[in-house]
PDB file of C-alpha atoms in Angstrom:
ATOM      1  CA  MET A   1      -4.782 -18.421  -4.321  1.00 92.00           C
ATOM      2  CA  ARG A   2      -1.071 -18.026  -3.716  1.00 97.00           C
ATOM      3  CA  PHE A   3       1.102 -15.206  -2.419  1.00 98.00           C
ATOM      4  CA  THR A   4       4.602 -14.358  -3.595  1.00 97.00           C
ATOM      5  CA  HIS A   5       7.206 -12.114  -1.951  1.00 97.00           C
ATOM      6  CA  THR A   6       9.146  -9.994  -4.456  1.00 97.00           C
ATOM      7  CA  ASP A   7      10.352  -6.427  -4.980  1.00 95.00           C
ATOM      8  CA  GLY A   8       9.372  -3.228  -6.769  1.00 94.00           C
ATOM      9  CA  ALA A   9      10.971  -4.324 -10.054  1.00 94.00           C
ATOM     10  CA  ASN A  10       8.584  -7.273 -10.498  1.00 96.00           C
ATOM     11  CA  LYS A  11       6.631  -6.910 -13.767  1.00 97.00           C
ATOM     12  CA  ASP A  12       3.361  -8.139 -12.233  1.00 98.00           C
ATOM     13  CA  PHE A  13       3.705  -5.594  -9.425  1.00 96.00           C
ATOM     14  CA  ILE A  14       4.397  -2.815 -11.932  1.00 95.00           C
ATOM     15  CA  HIS A  15       1.325  -3.796 -13.951  1.00 96.00           C
ATOM     16  CA  LEU A  16      -0.876  -3.860 -10.831  1.00 97.00           C
ATOM     17  CA  CYS A  17       0.453  -0.422  -9.863  1.00 93.00           C
ATOM     18  CA  HIS A  18      -0.578   0.914 -13.287  1.00 92.00           C
ATOM     19  CA  GLU A  19      -4.062  -0.468 -12.645  1.00 94.00           C
ATOM     20  CA  LEU A  20      -4.042   1.186  -9.211  1.00 91.00           C
ATOM     21  CA  ASP A  21      -3.048   4.498 -10.791  1.00 86.00           C
ATOM     22  CA  ASP A  22      -5.901   4.201 -13.320  1.00 87.00           C
ATOM     23  CA  PHE A  23      -8.324   3.452 -10.465  1.00 86.00           C
ATOM     24  CA  LEU A  24      -7.100   6.471  -8.486  1.00 82.00           C
ATOM     25  CA  ASN A  25      -7.312   8.716 -11.556  1.00 72.00           C
ATOM     26  CA  ASP A  26     -10.928   7.654 -12.106  1.00 79.00           C
ATOM     27  CA  LEU A  27     -11.700   8.190  -8.423  1.00 73.00           C
ATOM     28  CA  VAL A  28     -10.372  11.750  -8.242  1.00 65.00           C
ATOM     29  CA  GLY A  29     -11.191  12.957 -11.753  1.00 66.00           C
ATOM     30  CA  GLY A  30      -7.870  12.545 -13.502  1.00 59.00           C
ATOM     31  CA  GLU A  31      -4.143  12.355 -12.959  1.00 59.00           C
ATOM     32  CA  ALA A  32      -3.835  16.141 -12.654  1.00 58.00           C
ATOM     33  CA  ASN A  33      -5.924  15.994  -9.458  1.00 53.00           C
ATOM     34  CA  ARG A  34      -3.421  13.691  -7.777  1.00 60.00           C
ATOM     35  CA  ALA A  35      -0.215  15.059  -9.285  1.00 58.00           C
ATOM     36  CA  ALA A  36       1.151  16.051  -5.866  1.00 64.00           C
ATOM     37  CA  TYR A  37       1.096  12.395  -4.778  1.00 66.00           C
ATOM     38  CA  ILE A  38       2.754  10.832  -7.815  1.00 61.00           C
ATOM     39  CA  PRO A  39       6.381  11.527  -6.766  1.00 62.00           C
ATOM     40  CA  TYR A  40       5.784   9.645  -3.510  1.00 61.00           C
ATOM     41  CA  ASN A  41       4.666   6.440  -5.219  1.00 70.00           C
ATOM     42  CA  ARG A  42       7.816   5.564  -7.123  1.00 72.00           C
ATOM     43  CA  LEU A  43       8.621   1.868  -7.175  1.00 74.00           C
ATOM     44  CA  ASP A  44      12.410   1.955  -7.268  1.00 80.00           C
ATOM     45  CA  ASP A  45      12.771   2.252  -3.485  1.00 86.00           C
ATOM     46  CA  ILE A  46      10.252  -0.482  -2.684  1.00 92.00           C
ATOM     47  CA  HIS A  47      12.066  -3.701  -1.807  1.00 92.00           C
ATOM     48  CA  ASP A  48       9.264  -5.683  -0.166  1.00 97.00           C
ATOM     49  CA  VAL A  49       6.171  -6.612  -2.176  1.00 98.00           C
ATOM     50  CA  ILE A  50       3.577  -9.316  -1.697  1.00 98.00           C
ATOM     51  CA  ILE A  51       1.551 -10.264  -4.791  1.00 98.00           C
ATOM     52  CA  ALA A  52      -1.632 -12.341  -4.684  1.00 98.00           C
ATOM     53  CA  TYR A  53      -2.219 -14.690  -7.610  1.00 98.00           C
ATOM     54  CA  ASP A  54      -5.281 -16.570  -8.792  1.00 97.00           C
ATOM     55  CA  GLY A  55      -3.523 -19.344 -10.659  1.00 96.00           C
ATOM     56  CA  ASN A  56      -0.967 -17.417 -12.694  1.00 96.00           C
ATOM     57  CA  VAL A  57      -2.996 -14.192 -12.802  1.00 97.00           C
ATOM     58  CA  PRO A  58      -1.784 -11.392 -10.524  1.00 98.00           C
ATOM     59  CA  ILE A  59      -4.847 -10.026  -8.738  1.00 98.00           C
ATOM     60  CA  GLY A  60      -3.535  -7.863  -5.923  1.00 98.00           C
ATOM     61  CA  CYS A  61      -0.509  -6.433  -4.207  1.00 98.00           C
ATOM     62  CA  ALA A  62       0.762  -4.662  -1.120  1.00 98.00           C
ATOM     63  CA  SER A  63       4.222  -3.349  -0.346  1.00 97.00           C
ATOM     64  CA  PHE A  64       6.301  -1.379   2.078  1.00 97.00           C
ATOM     65  CA  LYS A  65       9.480   0.634   2.198  1.00 95.00           C
ATOM     66  CA  ARG A  66      11.679   1.859   5.026  1.00 95.00           C
ATOM     67  CA  TYR A  67      10.386   5.023   6.673  1.00 95.00           C
ATOM     68  CA  ASP A  68      12.828   5.280   9.602  1.00 95.00           C
ATOM     69  CA  ASN A  69      14.772   2.916  11.868  1.00 94.00           C
ATOM     70  CA  ASP A  70      11.624   1.640  13.595  1.00 96.00           C
ATOM     71  CA  SER A  71       8.909   2.143  10.970  1.00 97.00           C
ATOM     72  CA  ALA A  72       8.116   1.086   7.437  1.00 97.00           C
ATOM     73  CA  GLU A  73       5.609   2.787   5.158  1.00 96.00           C
ATOM     74  CA  VAL A  74       2.833   0.773   3.498  1.00 97.00           C
ATOM     75  CA  LYS A  75       2.621   1.495  -0.218  1.00 96.00           C
ATOM     76  CA  ARG A  76       0.629   0.458  -3.298  1.00 94.00           C
ATOM     77  CA  VAL A  77      -2.105  -1.733  -1.798  1.00 96.00           C
ATOM     78  CA  PHE A  78      -4.463  -2.810  -4.582  1.00 95.00           C
ATOM     79  CA  ILE A  79      -6.911  -5.595  -5.413  1.00 97.00           C
ATOM     80  CA  LYS A  80      -8.439  -5.955  -8.874  1.00 97.00           C
ATOM     81  CA  PRO A  81     -12.145  -5.025  -8.672  1.00 95.00           C
ATOM     82  CA  ALA A  82     -13.403  -8.518  -9.553  1.00 96.00           C
ATOM     83  CA  TYR A  83     -11.577  -9.941  -6.505  1.00 97.00           C
ATOM     84  CA  ARG A  84     -12.584  -7.404  -3.877  1.00 93.00           C
ATOM     85  CA  GLY A  85     -14.609  -8.445  -0.841  1.00 92.00           C
ATOM     86  CA  ARG A  86     -12.907 -11.833  -0.483  1.00 95.00           C
ATOM     87  CA  GLY A  87     -10.447 -11.003   2.305  1.00 95.00           C
ATOM     88  CA  ILE A  88      -7.444 -10.827  -0.031  1.00 97.00           C
ATOM     89  CA  SER A  89      -6.388  -7.355   1.071  1.00 96.00           C
ATOM     90  CA  LYS A  90      -6.445  -8.436   4.732  1.00 97.00           C
ATOM     91  CA  ALA A  91      -4.349 -11.493   3.884  1.00 97.00           C
ATOM     92  CA  LEU A  92      -1.871  -9.288   2.014  1.00 97.00           C
ATOM     93  CA  MET A  93      -1.646  -6.888   4.945  1.00 97.00           C
ATOM     94  CA  ASP A  94      -1.141  -9.770   7.403  1.00 97.00           C
ATOM     95  CA  LEU A  95       1.757 -11.094   5.295  1.00 98.00           C
ATOM     96  CA  LEU A  96       3.205  -7.611   4.900  1.00 97.00           C
ATOM     97  CA  GLU A  97       3.112  -7.021   8.659  1.00 97.00           C
ATOM     98  CA  LYS A  98       4.740 -10.396   9.325  1.00 97.00           C
ATOM     99  CA  THR A  99       7.526  -9.598   6.854  1.00 97.00           C
ATOM    100  CA  ALA A 100       8.122  -6.177   8.407  1.00 97.00           C
ATOM    101  CA  ARG A 101       8.269  -7.661  11.928  1.00 97.00           C
ATOM    102  CA  GLN A 102      10.809 -10.238  10.720  1.00 97.00           C
ATOM    103  CA  GLN A 103      12.948  -7.365   9.423  1.00 96.00           C
ATOM    104  CA  GLY A 104      12.850  -5.642  12.814  1.00 97.00           C
ATOM    105  CA  TYR A 105      10.272  -2.936  12.154  1.00 98.00           C
ATOM    106  CA  HIS A 106       8.027  -2.033  15.094  1.00 98.00           C
ATOM    107  CA  SER A 107       5.322  -0.076  13.293  1.00 98.00           C
ATOM    108  CA  PHE A 108       3.765   0.689   9.942  1.00 98.00           C
ATOM    109  CA  VAL A 109       2.700   4.127   8.768  1.00 98.00           C
ATOM    110  CA  LEU A 110       0.587   4.804   5.722  1.00 97.00           C
ATOM    111  CA  GLU A 111      -1.199   7.549   3.820  1.00 94.00           C
ATOM    112  CA  SER A 112      -4.701   7.157   2.464  1.00 92.00           C
ATOM    113  CA  GLY A 113      -7.850   9.245   2.140  1.00 87.00           C
ATOM    114  CA  GLU A 114     -11.595   9.156   2.684  1.00 80.00           C
ATOM    115  CA  PRO A 115     -12.404   8.602  -1.038  1.00 84.00           C
ATOM    116  CA  LEU A 116     -10.738   5.193  -0.619  1.00 87.00           C
ATOM    117  CA  VAL A 117     -13.671   3.904   1.404  1.00 87.00           C
ATOM    118  CA  ALA A 118     -12.808   0.203   1.366  1.00 89.00           C
ATOM    119  CA  ALA A 119      -9.136   0.804   2.141  1.00 92.00           C
ATOM    120  CA  MET A 120      -9.933   3.110   5.038  1.00 93.00           C
ATOM    121  CA  ALA A 121     -12.408   0.564   6.438  1.00 94.00           C
ATOM    122  CA  LEU A 122      -9.809  -2.212   6.192  1.00 95.00           C
ATOM    123  CA  TYR A 123      -7.082  -0.184   7.873  1.00 96.00           C
ATOM    124  CA  ARG A 124      -9.361   0.774  10.754  1.00 96.00           C
ATOM    125  CA  LYS A 125     -10.594  -2.812  11.116  1.00 96.00           C
ATOM    126  CA  ILE A 126      -7.073  -4.238  11.398  1.00 97.00           C
ATOM    127  CA  GLY A 127      -5.898  -1.737  13.976  1.00 97.00           C
ATOM    128  CA  TYR A 128      -4.525   1.327  12.211  1.00 98.00           C
ATOM    129  CA  GLN A 129      -5.152   4.637  13.950  1.00 97.00           C
ATOM    130  CA  VAL A 130      -5.183   8.122  12.479  1.00 97.00           C
ATOM    131  CA  ILE A 131      -2.084  10.170  13.274  1.00 97.00           C
ATOM    132  CA  PRO A 132      -1.018  13.691  12.307  1.00 96.00           C
ATOM    133  CA  ASN A 133       0.060  13.809   8.676  1.00 95.00           C
ATOM    134  CA  TYR A 134       3.753  12.981   8.413  1.00 94.00           C
ATOM    135  CA  GLY A 135       6.581  13.924   6.083  1.00 89.00           C
ATOM    136  CA  GLN A 136       5.567  14.906   2.585  1.00 88.00           C
ATOM    137  CA  TYR A 137       1.861  14.598   3.475  1.00 90.00           C
ATOM    138  CA  ARG A 138       2.063  17.177   6.293  1.00 91.00           C
ATOM    139  CA  ASP A 139       0.568  19.972   4.158  1.00 88.00           C
ATOM    140  CA  MET A 140      -1.819  17.806   2.115  1.00 87.00           C
ATOM    141  CA  PRO A 141      -5.282  18.304   3.655  1.00 85.00           C
ATOM    142  CA  ASP A 142      -6.866  15.452   1.643  1.00 85.00           C
ATOM    143  CA  SER A 143      -4.410  12.947   3.104  1.00 91.00           C
ATOM    144  CA  ILE A 144      -5.183  10.830   6.121  1.00 94.00           C
ATOM    145  CA  CYS A 145      -2.148   9.256   7.738  1.00 96.00           C
ATOM    146  CA  MET A 146      -2.345   6.201   9.954  1.00 97.00           C
ATOM    147  CA  ARG A 147      -0.080   4.055  12.116  1.00 98.00           C
ATOM    148  CA  LYS A 148      -0.133   0.587  13.576  1.00 98.00           C
ATOM    149  CA  ILE A 149       2.218  -0.933  16.128  1.00 98.00           C
ATOM    150  CA  LEU A 150       3.359  -4.294  14.814  1.00 96.00           C
TER     151      LEU A 150
END
């Protein structure tokens, strides 16, 4: 297992994000049911990505983008189903938090939801706390926003 720091233009990251989108579409009953979220998951403003590899096979990713002067927003966290339950997502989040701290960020914010059972469990386990929905998620009742002080 190896981890690589890259950006939102990386072809392996883009491919993993397509797999994440397919997973989310299956989870919520199709792309139309998550259409309101799609504009907020563009990759062109993501400059910090960590990709997990098994040999040369990309198996998971996590990223962040600037939210404000003190905070970054976690985006596009995904592990291929065959690799789940091995602690890879926690390792990705640890590396992501370390990178954000090195860049001077003091907290992470993120948006998730209860249908993402494993993700919500991970975020709670590693210290994220539910906050009022922020920004574009303010009027999205299915969203659950969280924050962690780094």
